[in-house]
Short mmCIF file of C-alpha atoms in Angstrom, two decimals:
data_model
loop_
_atom_site.label_atom_id
_atom_site.label_comp_id
_atom_site.label_asym_id
_atom_site.label_seq_id
_atom_site.Cartn_x
_atom_site.Cartn_y
_atom_site.Cartn_z
CA MET A 1 -5.92 -32.35 117.60
CA GLU A 2 -3.17 -33.45 119.88
CA LYS A 3 -2.73 -36.66 117.88
CA VAL A 4 -2.36 -34.71 114.55
CA LEU A 5 0.35 -32.74 116.13
CA LYS A 6 2.00 -35.65 117.33
CA VAL A 7 2.00 -37.22 113.81
CA ILE A 8 3.19 -34.09 112.19
CA GLY A 9 6.11 -33.87 114.64
CA ALA A 10 7.08 -37.37 114.07
CA ILE A 11 7.11 -36.74 110.29
CA VAL A 12 9.11 -33.53 110.82
CA VAL A 13 11.61 -35.41 112.97
CA VAL A 14 12.07 -38.28 110.38
CA TRP A 15 12.28 -35.64 107.76
CA ILE A 16 15.20 -33.80 109.48
CA ALA A 17 16.87 -37.34 110.38
CA PHE A 18 16.91 -38.22 106.80
CA SER A 19 18.26 -34.86 105.67
CA ILE A 20 21.21 -35.08 108.12
CA ILE A 21 21.81 -38.71 107.06
CA GLY A 22 21.75 -37.67 103.48
CA ALA A 23 24.07 -34.76 104.10
CA VAL A 24 26.63 -37.11 106.05
CA PHE A 25 26.37 -39.68 103.29
CA GLY A 26 26.90 -37.20 100.52
CA PHE A 27 29.93 -35.61 102.17
CA LEU A 28 31.47 -39.00 102.62
CA VAL A 29 30.80 -39.93 99.05
CA HIS A 30 32.41 -36.77 97.85
CA THR A 31 35.40 -37.14 100.11
CA VAL A 32 36.10 -40.73 98.83
CA LEU A 33 35.75 -39.65 95.39
CA TRP A 34 38.27 -36.80 95.81
CA ILE A 35 40.75 -39.32 97.59
CA ALA A 36 40.44 -41.71 94.89
CA LEU A 37 41.03 -39.10 92.23
CA ILE A 38 44.05 -37.52 94.05
CA ALA A 39 45.48 -41.10 94.65
CA GLY A 40 44.93 -42.15 91.23
CA GLY A 41 46.81 -38.96 89.97
CA VAL A 42 49.81 -39.62 92.32
CA TYR A 43 49.83 -43.24 91.20
CA ALA A 44 49.77 -42.23 87.51
CA VAL A 45 52.68 -39.60 87.96
CA ALA A 46 54.67 -42.08 89.86
CA ALA A 47 54.21 -44.72 87.38
CA VAL A 48 55.29 -42.40 84.54
CA ALA A 49 58.17 -41.13 86.43
CA GLY A 50 59.32 -44.76 87.44
CA ARG A 51 58.86 -45.86 83.76
CA ASN A 52 61.08 -42.87 82.48
CA ARG A 53 63.93 -43.76 85.09
CA ARG A 54 63.76 -47.54 84.07
CA SER A 55 63.97 -46.74 80.44
CA ILE A 56 66.86 -44.45 80.77
CA SER A 57 68.88 -46.79 83.12
CA ASN A 58 68.42 -49.69 80.70
CA ARG A 59 69.96 -47.92 77.74
CA ARG A 60 73.51 -48.21 78.86
#
């Protein structure tokens, strides 16, 4: 019976470890996604603003 409890305990520890690793990995993926979306939006706005300034200054 002692051996069965050790095996079950090891399985539970592995399960918890994978759960924690999955939560951390998921958090990192979501963080990178949000950073990429925000950076892309800032880049797009800067590109549009820069293009408008360039076209206005070249009209003279």
